Each structure stands twice: as C-alpha cells, then as structure tokens.
Amino acid sequence: MNAPEPIRLDGSVLEGGGQLLRIAVALSALLSKPIAIDNIRANREPPGLKQQHAAGLRLAAEICSARLDGCDTGSCSIVFCPTTKPQLSRCYTADPGTAGSIALLLQVSLPCLIFSPNPSAPPSGLILRGGTNATQAPQIDYTEHVFLPFVRKHLGVQPTLSVVKRGYYPKGGGEVHVSVPPARGPLPAITLTERGPVKAVFGRSYAAGLPKSLAESMRAAATKVLVESGLDPDMIKIDTVREKPADAVGSGSGIVLWAETEGGCIIAGSALGRKGTEPAKVGRDAARELAANLAHGGCVDEYMQDQMIIFLALAAGRSKVKTGPLTLHTRTAIWVAEQLTEAKFRAEESAESAIIECEGIGYTS
C-alpha cells in the first residue's frame, strides 16, 4: 500500500517562525499524519532551521520513529513522516549544542509523550540541554512556575521538572530533566473565564557569573513598578539569587515574575539582562509586562495563550478561555491546529480581551 502524501504547510503563514514548526510536528507525531513544511521561519533573519529547531525535530522524530528529510541548519523545507505512534516509557535526550532554548525543546516533545493506551505505564523521561534562560523564548522559570502548573491543574497530567544546571548565552550547557507520566484518557476541556483578584506575586531575580547586586537592583525596580500599579507590597515575594559557579555555565541575569489569583490563574512577566542595559530597567520591563498582562483581565498571559492551543485542540469537548487580545503566535497556533485536526476554534474579540472557544477532537492513543 502506498504511503499517504504529506500534508503541505506554508511555514511563512502569519507569525512565520519556529512555533508553527513545533506545533505541526507534535500533531504529526500524535496523529501519524506525514507533513511537509516549506518556507520555514520565512519571517526571521536569517530564515530556515537553526540548530535548536533541528534538535527539536530530531527529538520528535526519535519519539515516533519518523522519517525526517531536510533537517539541516539553514534548511527551509522539511518532510516529517511518522512510522509509529509515540514510543513512551523511555528516556530521550536532545542537545542543540548551543544556547538554544530548552523550553522550546519541551514544547515540541511534551504533547507527544502524554498520551498512552496504558495510563499506568511508567513515565517517559527527557534530558534536555541548551539554554535555560534564552532570548525570544520562555525562560525555564516560566515553564516551571506557569506552564507546568497550568498543565497539571487543567489537563490532569502531572509532569515534573528539575533544573540540574543553568546555561546562558552564548555557551548554553544547561541541563533540565523532565518526567512525563501518561494522561488518564483524553484531556478534559478547559473552562477558564473568571480570574479573581491577585492574592500574591512571586518572582526569581537572578545573576550568574555577575554580582548579586544586579539581582537586587532588578528586584527593587520591579517591586516599585508593581506597587505603583496598585498591588499591595506585602503580597510581593521576589527571591534574589546569585548562581553558584558549579550550578551554571556562562554568565547572565534576568527576572521572572508570576502573580497567582484567587481564581487559580497564574499570570507572568519576565525580562533578560543585556549588556549595556541597566538592571533596574530589566526589573521595570518585567514588572510592566506583568502589569499589562494583569490589566486585560484574562485568565492566561500572552505566552500561555498560544501554548495552550494544541491542548485545547486535542481535548474532549468544548473549551472556553478568557485571554488578553489575541497574539500573532496564537493565531498561528490556531491555524496549524485547524490544518491538521478536526478541531474548530472561535474567538470573540474586543479591544482589551478575547474569549477563545474550541471544540476539541478528544484525542486518545
């Protein structure tokens, strides 16, 4: 019997970056649908695969024994043809050899590993190397304190994450271990429309290979902005950390903030230190991002907004989530999900917020 023709996707659609690639490959692996993607990262300079994208593709291909063509740095076209369902209860390793984002490696692999015909099967394992706190990607602290709590609370899956070593630009060298037990049946639909008031703000302000005073300056500036935005100073608890040399590769700094609400929502803001940028500005940038994400009244922040789309598409039944204004990343995620699944999305938008509804496919392995 002839193999089915790959579904062709244009990688330049909408956001035209790596996110389109990650969602498409994860859905291809789960649904055993071969795909071909052209014009990869056409809206980036330079276009084509970077080493971190190639590492994510190789990881997904290993999980589902896919035939993978075009997986070279700079390639603008790939073909990904799964030959098996994802192979679970194993340990997989990925390493781009750069400071490429570990969080993005997890984005492509986690959906592949949470569905098993045997819900009592042992967990799958991931050993992911690269950058823990990279530019143009979620910091690993966001993954740990915002993304994974969302997955555990709303999807009934209980992954755990351990940061073994921090890795900073340009060397990378970080290492994160993730354990992924299988879901018990299809993912439940999510209804999340009432956020409730903020009850606490937590944070991690850090410096590695740099004076701790940078972390303290970021924390002080962030706290000042948050108090000026109307938050009670007694509810703000931001830790300052200077990484031990044995716990980090390279030098870097940054801050991640997350607000927990009485409705069980977690909303974040973050910023990375940059050479020539005052640490106080980094702290203010992170706090202003958090304040902006709180101001729209949504139940998820702008980063969780697009990361949840693949799970809404796979869930059983109708999901309904209140968010801030739709981002281009979210529109791209919805487009990819509708190309590869029968999920149906609808967004009701206003100037300040949106309601995302999705009739999911109730995917089971």
C-alpha positions as a Python dict, from the first residue, in 0.01 Angstrom:
ca = {
    (1, 'M'): (0, 0, 0),
    (2, 'N'): (137, 343, -92),
    (3, 'A'): (220, 581, 192),
    (4, 'P'): (-15, 883, 214),
    (5, 'E'): (102, 1209, 60),
    (6, 'P'): (231, 1454, 321),
    (7, 'I'): (5, 1744, 417),
    (8, 'R'): (186, 2056, 291),
    (9, 'L'): (210, 2359, 517),
    (10, 'D'): (345, 2703, 436),
    (11, 'G'): (587, 2799, 712),
    (12, 'S'): (557, 3169, 628),
    (13, 'V'): (191, 3194, 735),
    (14, 'L'): (109, 3459, 1000),
    (15, 'E'): (388, 3459, 1263),
    (16, 'G'): (609, 3259, 1028),
    (17, 'G'): (856, 3143, 1295),
    (18, 'G'): (954, 2829, 1480),
    (19, 'Q'): (627, 2789, 1669),
    (20, 'L'): (444, 2679, 1356),
    (21, 'L'): (707, 2408, 1307),
    (22, 'R'): (685, 2280, 1667),
    (23, 'I'): (305, 2251, 1676),
    (24, 'A'): (285, 2090, 1333),
    (25, 'V'): (548, 1829, 1416),
    (26, 'A'): (390, 1740, 1751),
    (27, 'L'): (48, 1694, 1590),
    (28, 'S'): (202, 1494, 1305),
    (29, 'A'): (365, 1260, 1557),
    (30, 'L'): (44, 1208, 1756),
    (31, 'L'): (-190, 1170, 1459),
    (32, 'S'): (51, 972, 1239),
    (33, 'K'): (-1, 1225, 961),
    (34, 'P'): (303, 1291, 739),
    (35, 'I'): (371, 1660, 681),
    (36, 'A'): (590, 1872, 456),
    (37, 'I'): (670, 2229, 561),
    (38, 'D'): (816, 2485, 321),
    (39, 'N'): (932, 2844, 377),
    (40, 'I'): (1038, 2757, 733),
    (41, 'R'): (1093, 3066, 950),
    (42, 'A'): (1048, 3282, 643),
    (43, 'N'): (974, 3583, 864),
    (44, 'R'): (1303, 3552, 1054),
    (45, 'E'): (1650, 3674, 967),
    (46, 'P'): (1815, 3451, 866),
    (47, 'P'): (1530, 3217, 764),
    (48, 'G'): (1543, 2839, 789),
    (49, 'L'): (1627, 2600, 1069),
    (50, 'K'): (1862, 2697, 1349),
    (51, 'Q'): (2039, 2429, 1549),
    (52, 'Q'): (1774, 2438, 1822),
    (53, 'H'): (1494, 2375, 1568),
    (54, 'A'): (1687, 2086, 1415),
    (55, 'A'): (1742, 1937, 1763),
    (56, 'G'): (1368, 1958, 1834),
    (57, 'L'): (1286, 1791, 1503),
    (58, 'R'): (1531, 1508, 1571),
    (59, 'L'): (1382, 1461, 1919),
    (60, 'A'): (1026, 1438, 1783),
    (61, 'A'): (1143, 1205, 1506),
    (62, 'E'): (1304, 973, 1759),
    (63, 'I'): (987, 964, 1970),
    (64, 'C'): (771, 844, 1679),
    (65, 'S'): (1038, 677, 1460),
    (66, 'A'): (973, 934, 1187),
    (67, 'R'): (1148, 963, 854),
    (68, 'L'): (1291, 1313, 859),
    (69, 'D'): (1425, 1484, 550),
    (70, 'G'): (1578, 1832, 527),
    (71, 'C'): (1682, 1858, 892),
    (72, 'D'): (1993, 2068, 836),
    (73, 'T'): (2086, 2410, 970),
    (74, 'G'): (1954, 2672, 728),
    (75, 'S'): (1709, 2434, 559),
    (76, 'C'): (1378, 2599, 466),
    (77, 'S'): (1188, 2276, 387),
    (78, 'I'): (1140, 1952, 581),
    (79, 'V'): (940, 1633, 542),
    (80, 'F'): (834, 1455, 861),
    (81, 'C'): (674, 1109, 825),
    (82, 'P'): (595, 920, 1150),
    (83, 'T'): (615, 542, 1123),
    (84, 'T'): (487, 455, 1473),
    (85, 'K'): (281, 613, 1746),
    (86, 'P'): (500, 789, 2004),
    (87, 'Q'): (709, 535, 2195),
    (88, 'L'): (659, 604, 2564),
    (89, 'S'): (817, 499, 2896),
    (90, 'R'): (1161, 568, 2755),
    (91, 'C'): (1419, 839, 2815),
    (92, 'Y'): (1503, 1080, 2534),
    (93, 'T'): (1784, 1333, 2509),
    (94, 'A'): (1813, 1649, 2300),
    (95, 'D'): (2103, 1893, 2277),
    (96, 'P'): (2140, 2163, 2010),
    (97, 'G'): (2500, 2222, 2118),
    (98, 'T'): (2419, 2593, 2158),
    (99, 'A'): (2228, 2817, 2399),
    (100, 'G'): (1909, 2733, 2209),
    (101, 'S'): (1606, 2724, 2435),
    (102, 'I'): (1539, 2415, 2647),
    (103, 'A'): (1182, 2539, 2699),
    (104, 'L'): (1120, 2520, 2323),
    (105, 'L'): (1256, 2163, 2310),
    (106, 'L'): (997, 2079, 2574),
    (107, 'Q'): (720, 2247, 2373),
    (108, 'V'): (767, 2011, 2079),
    (109, 'S'): (815, 1693, 2286),
    (110, 'L'): (571, 1718, 2578),
    (111, 'P'): (248, 1679, 2374),
    (112, 'C'): (397, 1366, 2211),
    (113, 'L'): (459, 1196, 2546),
    (114, 'I'): (139, 1246, 2746),
    (115, 'F'): (-93, 1006, 2563),
    (116, 'S'): (-68, 633, 2631),
    (117, 'P'): (-308, 342, 2578),
    (118, 'N'): (-191, 230, 2923),
    (119, 'P'): (-240, 509, 3182),
    (120, 'S'): (-46, 306, 3440),
    (121, 'A'): (263, 288, 3218),
    (122, 'P'): (587, 423, 3365),
    (123, 'P'): (666, 788, 3293),
    (124, 'S'): (868, 897, 2992),
    (125, 'G'): (1186, 1093, 3058),
    (126, 'L'): (1352, 1387, 2888),
    (127, 'I'): (1708, 1511, 2934),
    (128, 'L'): (1716, 1848, 2761),
    (129, 'R'): (2033, 2054, 2720),
    (130, 'G'): (2098, 2407, 2595),
    (131, 'G'): (1992, 2747, 2723),
    (132, 'T'): (1770, 2768, 3031),
    (133, 'N'): (1718, 3144, 3003),
    (134, 'A'): (1735, 3230, 2634),
    (135, 'T'): (1615, 3523, 2428),
    (136, 'Q'): (1293, 3501, 2224),
    (137, 'A'): (1172, 3202, 2426),
    (138, 'P'): (1011, 3132, 2764),
    (139, 'Q'): (1263, 3122, 3047),
    (140, 'I'): (1277, 2783, 3218),
    (141, 'D'): (1139, 2951, 3532),
    (142, 'Y'): (826, 3039, 3332),
    (143, 'T'): (795, 2676, 3226),
    (144, 'E'): (836, 2562, 3586),
    (145, 'H'): (611, 2814, 3760),
    (146, 'V'): (344, 2899, 3498),
    (147, 'F'): (324, 2650, 3210),
    (148, 'L'): (356, 2321, 3401),
    (149, 'P'): (117, 2428, 3682),
    (150, 'F'): (-139, 2508, 3409),
    (151, 'V'): (-90, 2162, 3256),
    (152, 'R'): (-123, 1990, 3595),
    (153, 'K'): (-428, 2188, 3711),
    (154, 'H'): (-632, 2193, 3392),
    (155, 'L'): (-523, 1889, 3191),
    (156, 'G'): (-480, 1631, 3466),
    (157, 'V'): (-125, 1546, 3354),
    (158, 'Q'): (150, 1563, 3616),
    (159, 'P'): (490, 1630, 3458),
    (160, 'T'): (777, 1722, 3689),
    (161, 'L'): (1081, 1932, 3603),
    (162, 'S'): (1422, 1961, 3764),
    (163, 'V'): (1684, 2219, 3665),
    (164, 'V'): (2017, 2038, 3702),
    (165, 'K'): (2233, 2319, 3563),
    (166, 'R'): (2165, 2666, 3426),
    (167, 'G'): (2300, 2752, 3082),
    (168, 'Y'): (2341, 3104, 2946),
    (169, 'Y'): (2422, 3261, 2610),
    (170, 'P'): (2644, 3201, 2419),
    (171, 'K'): (2764, 2870, 2561),
    (172, 'G'): (2438, 2704, 2666),
    (173, 'G'): (2537, 2397, 2861),
    (174, 'G'): (2225, 2396, 3080),
    (175, 'E'): (2051, 2070, 3165),
    (176, 'V'): (1689, 2007, 3261),
    (177, 'H'): (1527, 1672, 3346),
    (178, 'V'): (1155, 1620, 3288),
    (179, 'S'): (940, 1323, 3387),
    (180, 'V'): (615, 1282, 3191),
    (181, 'P'): (357, 1034, 3324),
    (182, 'P'): (76, 948, 3083),
    (183, 'A'): (-269, 1106, 3089),
    (184, 'R'): (-564, 900, 3207),
    (185, 'G'): (-782, 905, 2897),
    (186, 'P'): (-842, 1209, 2676),
    (187, 'L'): (-757, 1555, 2806),
    (188, 'P'): (-1051, 1738, 2964),
    (189, 'A'): (-1192, 2053, 2809),
    (190, 'I'): (-1098, 2374, 2993),
    (191, 'T'): (-1338, 2642, 3112),
    (192, 'L'): (-1143, 2937, 3248),
    (193, 'T'): (-1327, 3269, 3241),
    (194, 'E'): (-1310, 3411, 3597),
    (195, 'R'): (-965, 3516, 3714),
    (196, 'G'): (-1037, 3671, 4051),
    (197, 'P'): (-815, 3926, 4229),
    (198, 'V'): (-440, 3880, 4271),
    (199, 'K'): (-352, 3715, 4602),
    (200, 'A'): (30, 3702, 4571),
    (201, 'V'): (316, 3784, 4336),
    (202, 'F'): (626, 3566, 4334),
    (203, 'G'): (947, 3604, 4145),
    (204, 'R'): (1305, 3500, 4086),
    (205, 'S'): (1564, 3769, 4018),
    (206, 'Y'): (1897, 3606, 3935),
    (207, 'A'): (2255, 3667, 3831),
    (208, 'A'): (2515, 3411, 3723),
    (209, 'G'): (2883, 3499, 3693),
    (210, 'L'): (2784, 3856, 3787),
    (211, 'P'): (2742, 4044, 4119),
    (212, 'K'): (2432, 3967, 4325),
    (213, 'S'): (2369, 4342, 4338),
    (214, 'L'): (2231, 4316, 3982),
    (215, 'A'): (1961, 4077, 4102),
    (216, 'E'): (1882, 4303, 4396),
    (217, 'S'): (1853, 4607, 4168),
    (218, 'M'): (1615, 4422, 3935),
    (219, 'R'): (1400, 4313, 4229),
    (220, 'A'): (1381, 4664, 4378),
    (221, 'A'): (1284, 4822, 4046),
    (222, 'A'): (1024, 4554, 3973),
    (223, 'T'): (872, 4588, 4318),
    (224, 'K'): (842, 4965, 4280),
    (225, 'V'): (655, 4932, 3948),
    (226, 'L'): (421, 4664, 4086),
    (227, 'V'): (334, 4876, 4390),
    (228, 'E'): (272, 5177, 4162),
    (229, 'S'): (34, 4957, 3958),
    (230, 'G'): (-179, 4909, 4268),
    (231, 'L'): (-51, 4585, 4421),
    (232, 'D'): (-2, 4558, 4797),
    (233, 'P'): (373, 4543, 4876),
    (234, 'D'): (303, 4276, 5140),
    (235, 'M'): (189, 4032, 4870),
    (236, 'I'): (511, 4064, 4664),
    (237, 'K'): (777, 3799, 4733),
    (238, 'I'): (1069, 3810, 4487),
    (239, 'D'): (1376, 3600, 4563),
    (240, 'T'): (1723, 3719, 4464),
    (241, 'V'): (1975, 3454, 4364),
    (242, 'R'): (2340, 3454, 4262),
    (243, 'E'): (2402, 3123, 4088),
    (244, 'K'): (2693, 2919, 4221),
    (245, 'P'): (2960, 2860, 3955),
    (246, 'A'): (2901, 2483, 3983),
    (247, 'D'): (2530, 2533, 3904),
    (248, 'A'): (2561, 2741, 3587),
    (249, 'V'): (2753, 2763, 3260),
    (250, 'G'): (2837, 3113, 3142),
    (251, 'S'): (2705, 3439, 3280),
    (252, 'G'): (2365, 3600, 3263),
    (253, 'S'): (2091, 3775, 3455),
    (254, 'G'): (1718, 3826, 3445),
    (255, 'I'): (1392, 3821, 3634),
    (256, 'V'): (1072, 3619, 3612),
    (257, 'L'): (756, 3730, 3796),
    (258, 'W'): (427, 3545, 3836),
    (259, 'A'): (101, 3650, 4001),
    (260, 'E'): (-136, 3394, 4149),
    (261, 'T'): (-504, 3484, 4164),
    (262, 'E'): (-794, 3370, 4379),
    (263, 'G'): (-946, 3206, 4071),
    (264, 'G'): (-645, 2975, 4040),
    (265, 'C'): (-482, 3158, 3747),
    (266, 'I'): (-110, 3232, 3710),
    (267, 'I'): (-5, 3537, 3508),
    (268, 'A'): (359, 3623, 3437),
    (269, 'G'): (604, 3884, 3316),
    (270, 'S'): (978, 3850, 3258),
    (271, 'A'): (1288, 4013, 3115),
    (272, 'L'): (1650, 3917, 3049),
    (273, 'G'): (1955, 4122, 3139),
    (274, 'R'): (2151, 4256, 2843),
    (275, 'K'): (2497, 4404, 2813),
    (276, 'G'): (2468, 4781, 2834),
    (277, 'T'): (2119, 4772, 2991),
    (278, 'E'): (2076, 4893, 3347),
    (279, 'P'): (1948, 4616, 3576),
    (280, 'A'): (1678, 4850, 3708),
    (281, 'K'): (1538, 4878, 3355),
    (282, 'V'): (1527, 4497, 3328),
    (283, 'G'): (1327, 4482, 3652),
    (284, 'R'): (1090, 4755, 3534),
    (285, 'D'): (1038, 4583, 3197),
    (286, 'A'): (939, 4256, 3365),
    (287, 'A'): (702, 4428, 3608),
    (288, 'R'): (539, 4632, 3332),
    (289, 'E'): (485, 4317, 3128),
    (290, 'L'): (319, 4151, 3429),
    (291, 'A'): (108, 4461, 3495),
    (292, 'A'): (-2, 4470, 3130),
    (293, 'N'): (-95, 4101, 3140),
    (294, 'L'): (-300, 4165, 3455),
    (295, 'A'): (-468, 4478, 3315),
    (296, 'H'): (-661, 4298, 3039),
    (297, 'G'): (-841, 4075, 3290),
    (298, 'G'): (-769, 3748, 3110),
    (299, 'C'): (-709, 3415, 3281),
    (300, 'V'): (-381, 3343, 3098),
    (301, 'D'): (-95, 3567, 2992),
    (302, 'E'): (15, 3629, 2634),
    (303, 'Y'): (261, 3335, 2638),
    (304, 'M'): (28, 3076, 2787),
    (305, 'Q'): (-234, 3196, 2539),
    (306, 'D'): (-60, 3036, 2240),
    (307, 'Q'): (98, 2742, 2427),
    (308, 'M'): (-245, 2613, 2535),
    (309, 'I'): (-386, 2593, 2181),
    (310, 'I'): (-253, 2246, 2093),
    (311, 'F'): (-403, 2107, 2416),
    (312, 'L'): (-743, 2267, 2354),
    (313, 'A'): (-744, 2109, 2007),
    (314, 'L'): (-668, 1764, 2148),
    (315, 'A'): (-907, 1783, 2446),
    (316, 'A'): (-1251, 1623, 2460),
    (317, 'G'): (-1539, 1871, 2439),
    (318, 'R'): (-1575, 2248, 2427),
    (319, 'S'): (-1311, 2464, 2595),
    (320, 'K'): (-1362, 2832, 2673),
    (321, 'V'): (-1079, 3056, 2798),
    (322, 'K'): (-1072, 3432, 2856),
    (323, 'T'): (-746, 3593, 2745),
    (324, 'G'): (-598, 3926, 2655),
    (325, 'P'): (-600, 4038, 2291),
    (326, 'L'): (-509, 3756, 2053),
    (327, 'T'): (-140, 3750, 1965),
    (328, 'L'): (0, 3660, 1626),
    (329, 'H'): (153, 3349, 1784),
    (330, 'T'): (-193, 3240, 1898),
    (331, 'R'): (-349, 3299, 1556),
    (332, 'T'): (-67, 3090, 1407),
    (333, 'A'): (-118, 2808, 1658),
    (334, 'I'): (-492, 2800, 1579),
    (335, 'W'): (-420, 2794, 1205),
    (336, 'V'): (-184, 2496, 1238),
    (337, 'A'): (-422, 2305, 1466),
    (338, 'E'): (-709, 2351, 1220),
    (339, 'Q'): (-493, 2237, 927),
    (340, 'L'): (-401, 1907, 1096),
    (341, 'T'): (-702, 1824, 1316),
    (342, 'E'): (-1081, 1848, 1304),
    (343, 'A'): (-1078, 2090, 1599),
    (344, 'K'): (-1286, 2403, 1550),
    (345, 'F'): (-1186, 2735, 1706),
    (346, 'R'): (-1381, 3054, 1751),
    (347, 'A'): (-1253, 3379, 1901),
    (348, 'E'): (-1474, 3659, 2026),
    (349, 'E'): (-1255, 3968, 2042),
    (350, 'S'): (-1286, 4311, 2196),
    (351, 'A'): (-1031, 4589, 2225),
    (352, 'E'): (-894, 4466, 2558),
    (353, 'S'): (-965, 4093, 2570),
    (354, 'A'): (-1080, 3784, 2386),
    (355, 'I'): (-1272, 3464, 2453),
    (356, 'I'): (-1121, 3160, 2280),
    (357, 'E'): (-1355, 2866, 2229),
    (358, 'C'): (-1255, 2530, 2086),
    (359, 'E'): (-1441, 2209, 2010),
    (360, 'G'): (-1159, 1958, 2064),
    (361, 'I'): (-1115, 1619, 1899),
    (362, 'G'): (-1093, 1410, 2218),
    (363, 'Y'): (-766, 1252, 2110),
    (364, 'T'): (-666, 916, 2261),
    (365, 'S'): (-369, 699, 2172),
}
